[in-house]
Short mmCIF file of C-alpha atoms and ligand atoms in Angstrom, two decimals:
data_model
loop_
_atom_site.label_atom_id
_atom_site.label_comp_id
_atom_site.label_asym_id
_atom_site.label_seq_id
_atom_site.Cartn_x
_atom_site.Cartn_y
_atom_site.Cartn_z
CA MET A 1 0.08 -0.06 0.25
CA ALA A 2 1.41 3.48 -1.01
CA THR A 3 1.13 6.50 1.16
CA ILE A 4 0.36 10.22 0.56
CA ALA A 5 0.56 12.41 3.27
CA ILE A 6 -0.24 16.12 3.32
CA ASP A 7 -0.29 19.26 5.85
CA THR A 8 -1.73 22.59 4.94
CA ARG A 9 1.27 24.06 7.23
CA ARG A 10 3.74 22.71 5.13
CA ARG A 11 3.34 25.07 2.16
CA ILE A 12 6.13 25.50 -0.16
CA ASP A 13 4.71 28.93 -2.17
CA ALA A 14 1.76 30.52 -4.06
CA ILE A 15 1.25 28.69 -7.18
CA ASP A 16 1.95 31.39 -9.99
CA PRO A 17 -0.96 31.16 -12.51
CA ASN A 18 1.24 32.16 -15.13
CA ILE A 19 2.74 28.36 -14.77
CA TYR A 20 0.03 27.55 -16.92
CA GLY A 21 0.61 29.91 -19.99
CA ASN A 22 1.20 28.61 -23.61
CA PHE A 23 3.14 29.63 -26.70
CA ILE A 24 2.60 30.39 -30.60
CA GLU A 25 5.40 30.60 -32.99
CA HIS A 26 5.26 31.42 -36.87
CA LEU A 27 5.27 28.06 -37.39
CA GLY A 28 3.74 25.40 -39.63
CA ARG A 29 0.50 26.25 -39.05
CA CYS A 30 0.41 27.27 -35.61
CA ILE A 31 -0.56 30.80 -36.14
CA TYR A 32 -1.52 30.99 -40.06
CA GLY A 33 -4.75 28.13 -40.09
CA GLY A 34 -4.58 27.60 -36.54
CA VAL A 35 -4.82 30.93 -34.68
CA TYR A 36 -5.87 32.98 -37.70
CA ASP A 37 -7.74 31.57 -40.67
CA PRO A 38 -8.82 34.49 -42.53
CA GLY A 39 -11.84 33.57 -44.84
CA SER A 40 -12.42 29.93 -42.97
CA PRO A 41 -16.16 29.83 -42.27
CA LEU A 42 -14.70 28.63 -38.85
CA SER A 43 -13.46 31.93 -38.26
CA ASP A 44 -14.88 35.33 -37.15
CA GLU A 45 -14.81 38.76 -38.66
CA ARG A 46 -11.18 39.24 -37.65
CA GLY A 47 -10.01 36.13 -39.03
CA PHE A 48 -9.60 33.93 -35.59
CA ARG A 49 -10.79 30.57 -35.76
CA LYS A 50 -13.97 30.24 -33.34
CA ASP A 51 -13.31 26.66 -32.32
CA VAL A 52 -9.94 26.71 -31.65
CA MET A 53 -10.49 30.24 -29.13
CA GLU A 54 -13.56 28.28 -27.37
CA ALA A 55 -10.66 25.36 -26.73
CA VAL A 56 -8.20 27.80 -25.81
CA GLN A 57 -10.45 29.55 -23.24
CA ARG A 58 -10.97 26.31 -21.82
CA LEU A 59 -7.45 25.97 -20.85
CA ARG A 60 -7.86 29.45 -19.44
CA VAL A 61 -4.15 30.67 -20.65
CA PRO A 62 -2.69 33.08 -18.28
CA ASN A 63 -0.30 34.35 -20.65
CA LEU A 64 0.73 33.80 -24.32
CA ARG A 65 4.13 33.61 -25.52
CA TRP A 66 4.60 35.07 -29.22
CA PRO A 67 6.16 35.31 -32.04
CA GLY A 68 8.86 32.90 -31.53
CA GLY A 69 10.77 30.61 -30.82
CA ASN A 70 13.37 30.26 -33.34
CA PHE A 71 11.15 32.46 -35.52
CA VAL A 72 11.76 35.41 -33.47
CA SER A 73 15.74 35.57 -34.28
CA GLY A 74 14.79 36.90 -37.65
CA TYR A 75 11.77 38.91 -37.20
CA HIS A 76 11.53 42.28 -37.09
CA TRP A 77 8.24 43.32 -35.93
CA MET A 78 7.87 47.07 -38.01
CA ASP A 79 7.16 44.40 -41.02
CA GLY A 80 3.71 43.16 -39.12
CA ILE A 81 2.31 46.43 -38.66
CA GLY A 82 -0.05 48.66 -40.46
CA SER A 83 -2.46 48.10 -43.28
CA LYS A 84 -1.80 44.28 -44.54
CA GLU A 85 -1.80 44.95 -48.19
CA ASN A 86 1.34 46.80 -47.80
CA ARG A 87 3.33 44.58 -45.12
CA PRO A 88 6.17 42.89 -46.73
CA ARG A 89 6.29 39.00 -47.72
CA ARG A 90 9.79 38.14 -46.39
CA MET A 91 11.85 34.93 -46.70
CA GLU A 92 11.77 33.47 -43.28
CA LEU A 93 15.05 31.45 -42.46
CA ALA A 94 14.42 29.89 -39.31
CA TRP A 95 12.12 27.35 -40.49
CA HIS A 96 12.83 28.13 -44.23
CA THR A 97 9.27 29.69 -45.51
CA VAL A 98 7.59 32.66 -46.50
CA GLU A 99 6.35 35.28 -43.92
CA THR A 100 3.71 37.17 -44.95
CA ASN A 101 3.45 39.40 -41.87
CA GLN A 102 -0.30 39.44 -41.81
CA PHE A 103 -0.67 38.54 -38.28
CA GLY A 104 1.23 41.15 -36.47
CA THR A 105 1.67 42.84 -32.97
CA ASP A 106 -1.63 44.35 -33.02
CA GLU A 107 -2.98 40.91 -34.08
CA PHE A 108 -1.36 39.38 -31.37
CA ILE A 109 -2.71 41.73 -28.95
CA GLU A 110 -6.31 41.29 -30.32
CA TYR A 111 -5.96 37.90 -29.93
CA CYS A 112 -4.88 37.81 -26.36
CA ARG A 113 -7.67 40.22 -25.71
CA ALA A 114 -10.21 37.74 -27.38
CA VAL A 115 -9.41 34.63 -25.04
CA GLY A 116 -8.16 36.44 -21.95
CA THR A 117 -4.60 35.84 -21.82
CA GLU A 118 -2.10 38.74 -21.07
CA PRO A 119 0.76 38.89 -23.83
CA PHE A 120 4.20 37.84 -23.61
CA ILE A 121 6.35 39.08 -26.07
CA CYS A 122 9.87 37.56 -27.07
CA VAL A 123 12.30 40.24 -28.98
CA ASN A 124 14.70 39.65 -31.73
CA MET A 125 18.11 39.23 -30.32
CA GLY A 126 19.49 37.32 -33.19
CA SER A 127 19.22 39.54 -36.20
CA GLY A 128 17.28 42.49 -34.41
CA THR A 129 18.98 45.42 -32.93
CA MET A 130 18.39 47.43 -29.45
CA ASP A 131 16.36 50.04 -31.26
CA GLU A 132 14.26 47.66 -32.74
CA ALA A 133 13.66 46.00 -28.92
CA GLN A 134 12.86 49.62 -27.32
CA ASN A 135 10.82 50.91 -30.00
CA TRP A 136 8.80 47.65 -29.66
CA VAL A 137 8.29 48.73 -26.08
CA GLU A 138 7.21 52.01 -27.05
CA TYR A 139 5.00 50.83 -29.59
CA CYS A 140 3.24 48.76 -27.20
CA ASN A 141 3.45 50.46 -23.81
CA GLY A 142 4.09 54.25 -24.98
CA SER A 143 1.66 56.77 -23.29
CA GLU A 144 3.14 60.01 -24.31
CA ASP A 145 3.33 62.08 -27.46
CA THR A 146 6.22 60.08 -28.86
CA TYR A 147 6.90 58.52 -32.46
CA TYR A 148 6.10 54.93 -31.87
CA ALA A 149 3.38 55.54 -29.39
CA ASN A 150 1.90 57.37 -31.95
CA LEU A 151 2.25 55.01 -34.95
CA ARG A 152 0.22 52.41 -32.77
CA ARG A 153 -2.27 55.12 -32.21
CA GLN A 154 -2.54 55.82 -36.08
CA ASN A 155 -3.16 52.00 -36.57
CA GLY A 156 -6.29 52.62 -34.41
CA HIS A 157 -5.11 51.79 -31.24
CA GLU A 158 -5.38 55.02 -28.76
CA GLU A 159 -4.43 53.08 -25.66
CA PRO A 160 -1.24 51.75 -24.90
CA TYR A 161 -1.38 47.78 -24.61
CA GLY A 162 0.46 47.61 -21.34
CA VAL A 163 2.63 44.49 -22.25
CA LYS A 164 4.28 43.35 -18.96
CA GLN A 165 6.24 40.12 -19.96
CA TRP A 166 9.03 40.66 -22.45
CA GLY A 167 11.48 37.92 -23.20
CA LEU A 168 15.21 38.87 -24.34
CA GLY A 169 15.62 36.27 -27.25
CA ASN A 170 15.29 32.47 -27.82
CA GLU A 171 17.32 30.12 -27.39
CA VAL A 172 20.38 32.19 -28.37
CA SER A 173 23.09 29.40 -26.95
CA GLY A 174 21.84 26.89 -29.67
CA SER A 175 24.23 27.01 -33.25
CA TRP A 176 20.76 26.77 -35.59
CA GLN A 177 19.54 29.99 -33.94
CA ILE A 178 19.73 33.20 -36.20
CA GLY A 179 22.46 35.32 -34.78
CA HIS A 180 23.35 32.69 -31.90
CA LYS A 181 26.13 33.87 -29.58
CA GLU A 182 28.36 32.51 -26.70
CA ALA A 183 27.36 33.03 -23.19
CA ASP A 184 29.27 36.42 -22.43
CA GLU A 185 28.32 37.90 -25.95
CA TYR A 186 24.73 37.22 -25.23
CA ALA A 187 24.63 38.29 -21.86
CA ARG A 188 26.46 41.50 -22.15
CA ALA A 189 24.00 42.58 -25.52
CA ALA A 190 20.75 41.35 -23.12
CA LEU A 191 22.14 43.70 -20.02
CA GLU A 192 21.96 46.53 -22.84
CA PHE A 193 18.46 45.46 -24.34
CA ALA A 194 17.18 45.37 -21.02
CA LYS A 195 18.44 48.54 -19.92
CA VAL A 196 16.76 50.43 -22.77
CA MET A 197 13.64 48.68 -22.61
CA LYS A 198 13.16 49.28 -18.85
CA TRP A 199 13.88 52.69 -19.49
CA VAL A 200 10.79 52.97 -22.16
CA ASP A 201 8.93 51.23 -19.30
CA PRO A 202 9.87 50.43 -16.00
CA ASN A 203 6.95 48.33 -15.36
CA ILE A 204 8.25 45.98 -17.76
CA GLN A 205 9.41 42.24 -16.53
CA LEU A 206 12.09 40.45 -18.26
CA ILE A 207 13.01 37.12 -19.23
CA ALA A 208 16.57 36.66 -19.87
CA CYS A 209 17.26 33.89 -22.29
CA GLY A 210 18.85 30.62 -20.65
CA SER A 211 19.42 27.19 -21.98
CA CYS A 212 18.06 25.23 -24.74
CA HIS A 213 19.27 22.10 -23.34
CA GLN A 214 20.29 20.33 -20.32
CA ASP A 215 24.06 19.61 -20.73
CA ALA A 216 27.24 20.85 -19.03
CA ASP A 217 27.62 23.80 -21.76
CA ASP A 218 23.95 25.18 -21.41
CA MET A 219 24.50 24.83 -17.66
CA THR A 220 27.53 27.28 -17.96
CA PHE A 221 25.34 29.45 -20.43
CA ASN A 222 22.78 29.84 -17.62
CA ARG A 223 25.32 30.76 -15.05
CA VAL A 224 26.77 33.26 -17.15
CA VAL A 225 23.60 35.03 -18.07
CA VAL A 226 22.21 34.62 -14.38
CA GLU A 227 25.44 36.36 -12.67
CA LYS A 228 25.42 39.26 -15.33
CA LEU A 229 21.82 39.88 -15.59
CA ILE A 230 20.27 38.80 -11.77
CA ASP A 231 20.06 42.48 -11.37
CA ILE A 232 18.08 43.61 -13.93
CA ALA A 233 16.01 40.31 -15.57
CA GLU A 234 13.15 38.86 -13.21
CA TYR A 235 13.28 35.66 -15.11
CA LEU A 236 15.63 33.23 -16.69
CA SER A 237 13.99 30.97 -19.42
CA ILE A 238 14.75 27.28 -19.87
CA HIS A 239 13.54 25.11 -22.10
CA MET A 240 12.67 21.33 -22.24
CA TYR A 241 11.73 18.80 -24.74
CA VAL A 242 11.24 15.13 -24.43
CA ASN A 243 10.06 11.94 -26.20
CA ASN A 244 9.79 8.15 -25.94
CA ARG A 245 11.66 7.98 -29.68
CA ASP A 246 13.34 4.62 -28.05
CA ASP A 247 9.98 3.43 -27.45
CA ASN A 248 11.00 2.31 -23.71
CA TYR A 249 7.82 3.23 -21.60
CA TYR A 250 9.63 2.88 -18.25
CA GLU A 251 12.68 5.03 -19.29
CA TYR A 252 10.15 7.63 -20.85
CA MET A 253 8.05 7.38 -17.51
CA GLY A 254 11.34 8.41 -15.61
CA THR A 255 11.15 11.56 -17.19
CA SER A 256 10.09 12.98 -13.90
CA GLU A 257 13.49 12.65 -12.30
CA HIS A 258 15.38 14.43 -15.59
CA ILE A 259 12.74 17.28 -14.92
CA GLU A 260 13.37 17.47 -11.54
CA LYS A 261 17.12 17.06 -11.85
CA TYR A 262 17.26 19.89 -13.96
CA ILE A 263 15.14 22.11 -12.15
CA ARG A 264 17.27 21.38 -9.06
CA ALA A 265 20.40 22.38 -10.79
CA VAL A 266 19.11 25.95 -11.92
CA ARG A 267 18.09 26.72 -8.94
CA GLY A 268 21.29 26.26 -7.53
CA ILE A 269 22.85 28.71 -10.29
CA ILE A 270 20.45 31.20 -9.50
CA ASP A 271 20.73 30.67 -5.42
CA GLY A 272 24.60 31.16 -5.89
CA ALA A 273 24.02 34.19 -7.93
CA VAL A 274 21.85 35.63 -5.37
CA TYR A 275 23.91 35.32 -2.95
CA HIS A 276 26.57 37.85 -4.47
CA SER A 277 24.19 40.05 -6.37
CA ARG A 278 23.87 43.86 -5.43
CA HIS A 279 20.30 44.07 -3.90
CA GLY A 280 19.73 39.64 -3.28
CA LYS A 281 16.80 39.84 -5.43
CA LYS A 282 15.96 36.47 -6.70
CA MET A 283 15.28 35.72 -10.43
CA LYS A 284 12.78 33.32 -10.93
CA ILE A 285 12.48 30.54 -13.69
CA ALA A 286 10.36 30.92 -16.57
CA PHE A 287 10.25 27.37 -18.49
CA ASP A 288 9.08 29.38 -21.27
CA GLU A 289 9.08 26.04 -23.51
CA TRP A 290 8.58 22.62 -22.35
CA ASN A 291 6.48 19.87 -24.23
CA ALA A 292 7.10 16.23 -25.25
CA THR A 293 7.47 16.45 -28.87
CA TYR A 294 8.68 14.29 -31.53
CA SER A 295 9.06 15.96 -34.51
CA PHE A 296 8.69 19.55 -36.24
CA PRO A 297 6.19 20.52 -39.22
CA HIS A 298 9.08 20.80 -41.40
CA GLU A 299 10.22 17.40 -40.99
CA HIS A 300 7.09 15.81 -40.46
CA PRO A 301 4.20 17.58 -41.96
CA HIS A 302 1.23 15.50 -40.77
CA HIS A 303 2.40 15.96 -37.26
CA GLN A 304 2.59 13.58 -34.20
CA ARG A 305 -0.31 12.26 -32.62
CA TYR A 306 0.34 12.31 -28.97
CA THR A 307 -0.36 9.06 -26.71
CA LEU A 308 -1.58 8.73 -23.49
CA GLU A 309 1.98 8.11 -22.14
CA ASP A 310 2.85 11.79 -23.55
CA ALA A 311 -0.42 12.88 -21.46
CA LEU A 312 1.46 11.43 -18.58
CA VAL A 313 4.63 13.16 -19.09
CA VAL A 314 2.62 16.24 -19.15
CA GLY A 315 1.23 15.70 -16.03
CA MET A 316 4.64 15.26 -14.54
CA PHE A 317 5.83 18.71 -15.80
CA LEU A 318 3.30 20.28 -14.43
CA ASN A 319 3.57 18.26 -10.71
CA ALA A 320 7.39 19.44 -10.93
CA PHE A 321 6.15 23.11 -11.57
CA ILE A 322 3.54 22.70 -8.47
CA ARG A 323 6.67 20.97 -6.47
CA HIS A 324 8.75 23.75 -7.43
CA ALA A 325 6.44 26.57 -7.06
CA ASP A 326 8.90 29.05 -5.21
CA ALA A 327 11.08 29.34 -8.02
CA ILE A 328 8.95 28.39 -11.23
CA LYS A 329 6.85 31.26 -11.88
CA ILE A 330 6.11 31.43 -15.89
CA ALA A 331 5.94 28.18 -17.95
CA ASN A 332 4.71 27.84 -21.31
CA MET A 333 3.72 24.68 -23.13
CA ALA A 334 4.93 24.45 -26.37
CA GLN A 335 2.83 25.05 -28.50
CA LEU A 336 -0.91 25.71 -28.40
CA VAL A 337 -2.01 24.66 -31.75
CA ASN A 338 -0.98 22.34 -34.50
CA VAL A 339 2.80 22.97 -33.39
CA ILE A 340 3.62 19.95 -31.37
CA PRO A 341 -0.21 20.98 -29.63
CA PRO A 342 -2.74 20.04 -27.68
CA ILE A 343 -5.57 21.76 -30.19
CA PHE A 344 -5.10 20.42 -33.61
CA THR A 345 -7.27 21.74 -36.56
CA SER A 346 -7.82 20.93 -40.33
CA PRO A 347 -9.45 23.20 -42.38
CA GLU A 348 -12.96 21.70 -41.56
CA ASP A 349 -12.26 20.45 -38.09
CA MET A 350 -10.51 20.49 -34.64
CA PHE A 351 -9.59 18.08 -31.89
CA LEU A 352 -8.08 17.61 -28.66
CA GLN A 353 -5.03 15.94 -28.45
CA THR A 354 -4.40 13.71 -25.11
CA ILE A 355 -1.99 16.43 -23.59
CA PHE A 356 -4.74 18.80 -23.80
CA TYR A 357 -6.01 17.42 -20.70
CA PRO A 358 -3.84 17.30 -18.03
CA LEU A 359 -2.95 20.65 -18.77
CA GLU A 360 -6.64 22.03 -18.32
CA LEU A 361 -7.13 20.02 -15.33
CA TYR A 362 -4.47 21.44 -13.68
CA THR A 363 -5.12 25.11 -14.99
CA CYS A 364 -8.75 25.21 -13.98
CA GLU A 365 -8.88 22.70 -10.75
CA ASN A 366 -5.74 23.15 -9.01
CA GLY A 367 -5.53 24.87 -5.61
CA THR A 368 -3.21 28.48 -5.28
CA VAL A 369 -0.85 27.24 -2.79
CA ALA A 370 1.60 24.37 -3.35
CA LEU A 371 2.00 21.95 -0.53
CA ASP A 372 4.93 19.63 0.31
CA ALA A 373 3.60 16.35 -0.24
CA TYR A 374 4.87 13.22 0.88
CA CYS A 375 4.73 10.15 -0.73
CA ASP A 376 6.00 6.51 0.22
CA CYS A 377 5.51 3.94 -2.64
CA GLU A 378 7.00 0.91 -4.84
CA THR A 379 9.91 2.02 -7.37
CA PHE A 380 10.94 0.84 -11.03
CA GLU A 381 13.97 -0.12 -12.03
CA THR A 382 15.08 2.41 -15.19
CA LYS A 383 18.83 2.80 -16.99
CA ARG A 384 18.82 6.42 -16.76
CA TYR A 385 17.59 7.55 -13.49
CA GLY A 386 17.94 4.36 -11.40
CA LYS A 387 14.70 3.63 -8.99
CA VAL A 388 11.88 5.98 -9.79
CA PRO A 389 8.91 5.78 -7.62
CA TYR A 390 5.50 4.88 -9.42
CA LEU A 391 3.88 7.18 -8.24
CA ASP A 392 4.64 11.10 -9.13
CA VAL A 393 3.04 13.21 -6.87
CA SER A 394 2.29 17.03 -6.35
CA ALA A 395 -0.53 18.44 -3.80
CA SER A 396 -1.84 22.12 -3.48
CA PHE A 397 -4.29 24.11 -1.27
CA GLU A 398 -6.69 26.58 -1.79
CA PRO A 399 -7.24 28.30 1.71
CA ASP A 400 -10.50 30.35 0.39
CA ARG A 401 -12.33 27.33 -0.10
CA ASN A 402 -10.71 25.27 1.98
CA ARG A 403 -9.99 22.81 -0.37
CA ILE A 404 -6.65 20.48 -0.98
CA SER A 405 -6.09 19.03 -4.34
CA ILE A 406 -3.54 15.94 -4.83
CA SER A 407 -2.41 15.24 -8.29
CA VAL A 408 -0.92 11.47 -8.80
CA ILE A 409 0.24 9.82 -11.88
CA ASN A 410 0.35 6.38 -11.22
CA ARG A 411 3.17 5.02 -13.88
CA HIS A 412 2.68 1.53 -13.16
CA LEU A 413 2.18 -0.45 -16.58
CA THR A 414 -0.07 -3.01 -15.86
CA ASP A 415 -1.53 -2.27 -11.66
CA THR A 416 -3.75 -0.55 -9.57
CA ILE A 417 -2.28 1.18 -6.86
CA PRO A 418 -4.06 1.55 -3.66
CA VAL A 419 -2.97 4.32 -1.55
CA THR A 420 -3.50 5.86 1.70
CA ILE A 421 -4.08 9.53 1.86
CA GLU A 422 -3.67 11.37 5.12
CA ASN A 423 -4.44 14.83 5.89
CA GLN A 424 -2.02 15.24 9.00
CA HIS A 425 -3.30 18.58 10.39
CA GLY A 426 -7.17 18.51 10.77
CA GLY A 427 -10.02 16.08 9.28
CA LEU A 428 -11.82 15.90 5.90
CA ALA A 429 -15.09 16.33 4.97
CA ASP A 430 -16.86 13.06 4.11
CA LYS A 431 -17.38 14.06 0.26
CA GLY A 432 -14.49 14.78 -2.51
CA THR A 433 -14.25 14.99 -6.27
CA LEU A 434 -11.91 12.80 -8.21
CA PHE A 435 -10.77 13.58 -11.49
CA GLU A 436 -9.10 11.23 -14.07
CA ILE A 437 -7.36 10.84 -17.02
CA ASN A 438 -6.72 7.58 -18.59
CA GLY A 439 -7.56 5.40 -21.60
CA GLU A 440 -7.54 1.80 -23.25
CA ASP A 441 -3.64 1.93 -23.41
CA ILE A 442 -0.31 3.82 -23.41
CA LYS A 443 -0.40 4.15 -26.80
CA THR A 444 -4.36 5.51 -27.05
CA VAL A 445 -4.36 8.79 -29.23
CA ASN A 446 -7.45 11.13 -30.08
CA ASP A 447 -7.76 11.88 -33.47
CA PHE A 448 -10.62 13.62 -35.62
CA LYS A 449 -12.43 10.67 -36.04
CA GLU A 450 -12.07 9.64 -32.73
CA LYS A 451 -11.79 12.70 -30.43
CA GLY A 452 -12.75 11.20 -26.79
CA ASN A 453 -10.30 8.27 -26.53
CA VAL A 454 -8.61 10.41 -23.69
CA VAL A 455 -10.45 12.70 -21.71
CA THR A 456 -11.01 13.42 -18.12
CA GLN A 457 -13.59 11.85 -15.89
CA LYS A 458 -15.40 13.31 -13.32
CA ARG A 459 -16.84 11.88 -10.49
CA GLU A 460 -17.74 12.83 -6.98
CA ILE A 461 -16.43 10.18 -3.90
CA ASN A 462 -17.07 9.51 -0.44
CA VAL A 463 -13.92 10.44 2.09
CA PRO A 464 -15.35 8.34 4.87
CA SER A 465 -12.41 8.73 7.06
CA ASN A 466 -9.02 10.59 7.69
CA PRO A 467 -7.07 8.70 6.31
CA PHE A 468 -8.85 7.07 3.40
CA VAL A 469 -7.99 4.73 0.84
CA LEU A 470 -7.69 5.42 -3.05
CA GLU A 471 -7.37 3.10 -5.78
CA LEU A 472 -5.12 4.53 -8.60
CA PRO A 473 -5.58 3.02 -12.09
CA PRO A 474 -2.56 1.81 -14.04
CA HIS A 475 -1.19 4.29 -16.60
CA SER A 476 -3.23 7.32 -15.50
CA ILE A 477 -3.43 11.04 -14.14
CA SER A 478 -5.47 11.40 -10.65
CA MET A 479 -6.63 14.40 -8.94
CA VAL A 480 -8.64 14.44 -5.99
CA GLN A 481 -10.24 17.24 -4.30
CA ALA A 482 -11.04 17.06 -0.82
CA PHE A 483 -12.26 19.94 1.97
CA LEU A 484 -10.85 20.25 5.40
CA ASN A 485 -13.56 20.49 7.83
CA VAL A 486 -12.10 22.73 10.44
CA THR A 487 -10.89 26.31 9.39
CA MET A 488 -7.19 26.25 9.28
O1 AHR B 1 8.52 25.30 -29.98
C1 AHR B 1 9.42 24.78 -31.53
C2 AHR B 1 10.89 25.48 -31.78
O2 AHR B 1 11.50 24.63 -30.57
C3 AHR B 1 11.09 26.62 -31.28
O3 AHR B 1 11.20 27.64 -32.01
C4 AHR B 1 12.66 26.88 -30.34
O4 AHR B 1 12.50 27.44 -29.29
C5 AHR B 1 12.65 25.20 -29.75
O5 AHR B 1 13.93 24.79 -30.48
#
């Protein structure tokens, strides 16, 4: 029998809703054909796909990162404003395509307003200049009688957009990036970009670009960037993509160890730099690209279908973000629609992939304060990570509703695991709710013709005692919600 114990006094930190963010890039059919499809009978008068917007609203996306990704390192934002007929068609070198610039800053902000999310703009630190970044902040946020603020007004937008989150480039450490830079080179440039951007609007928050992978060089890159930018940038961006290309279920299920170790290592770098920083301000982590992924659209035009096992891995990312709620304050699943996506469209239809469901569940149902859950259970053996517990757990609390939520992934391929759940401080009310994501087997997918193979099931449960026992089916994500019966 496994055990999970929580105590509402054992709090990690407030969970920042921004950890449930998402990302759209000018890549494949993410924007053109996903978000924006003018002329489609499924789109509104602005060209926004209505079915996609409905799905996005279900995800309650708190912030949306744009325009890239690798794309941003060759993007000049002035190409994407003003009358659409006059916008240039450009050769696009990140993904070797043509960028029509029909979707630019004003369309992005309008989309954010339409789906109720905050814009997060990443600036071009590849081929872009400091002036461009500075002017982009002014175009979006300027309130005075100045050139770029007036340009926004001329384009029909009197009020400043008030964009808060600004990324200082994307994956600059990667040799594939347009304008790739070594750590020192990037950190020096980013400091200067940061200065002018904050001089234009001191209220913005900056996300410095950290590593795209997790090897030793990437860690050095992170260290240099953190040390140089800790006094000016609020966040360090890190990325992680994982996959089961080897088709080894239990190795893939060990991904939680990879995520966990990496987060701890990055936290260590930040802690070290805080110790020496001028004002001791703690940089936070923006995990602003993460997902399971197999191929990008240029490699594989039909895209992958996500399986149930990928959904479990998405749950593991989310559990890790909750367990590190004191360090991770932004995270963005990559990407929202059609490119390694939770939402997938055709010209006539749309379906929700398996990975949509854990993201929706955590965003909508998790508590607001992360708890430090105790878990004891059996383990499985992996080559890469050694012994890994069958259960991957996070817990949260919502003080306003006196409600705890415990999210557990049972990674056992065949066995149901009974678990004793104990609230160690106070009692539990007799009714609770159980959400469960599961499917026939780990390779189950959703598709246009079979949209509901993997979805979230919800049911009311009895909580007869404290502790109580819950049966966790194999290869499943369960979130149990219970109410405390005393006021804490
Ligand atoms: O999300 C797809 C790509 O993955 C992004 O453009 C890039 O930042 C990352 O390598």
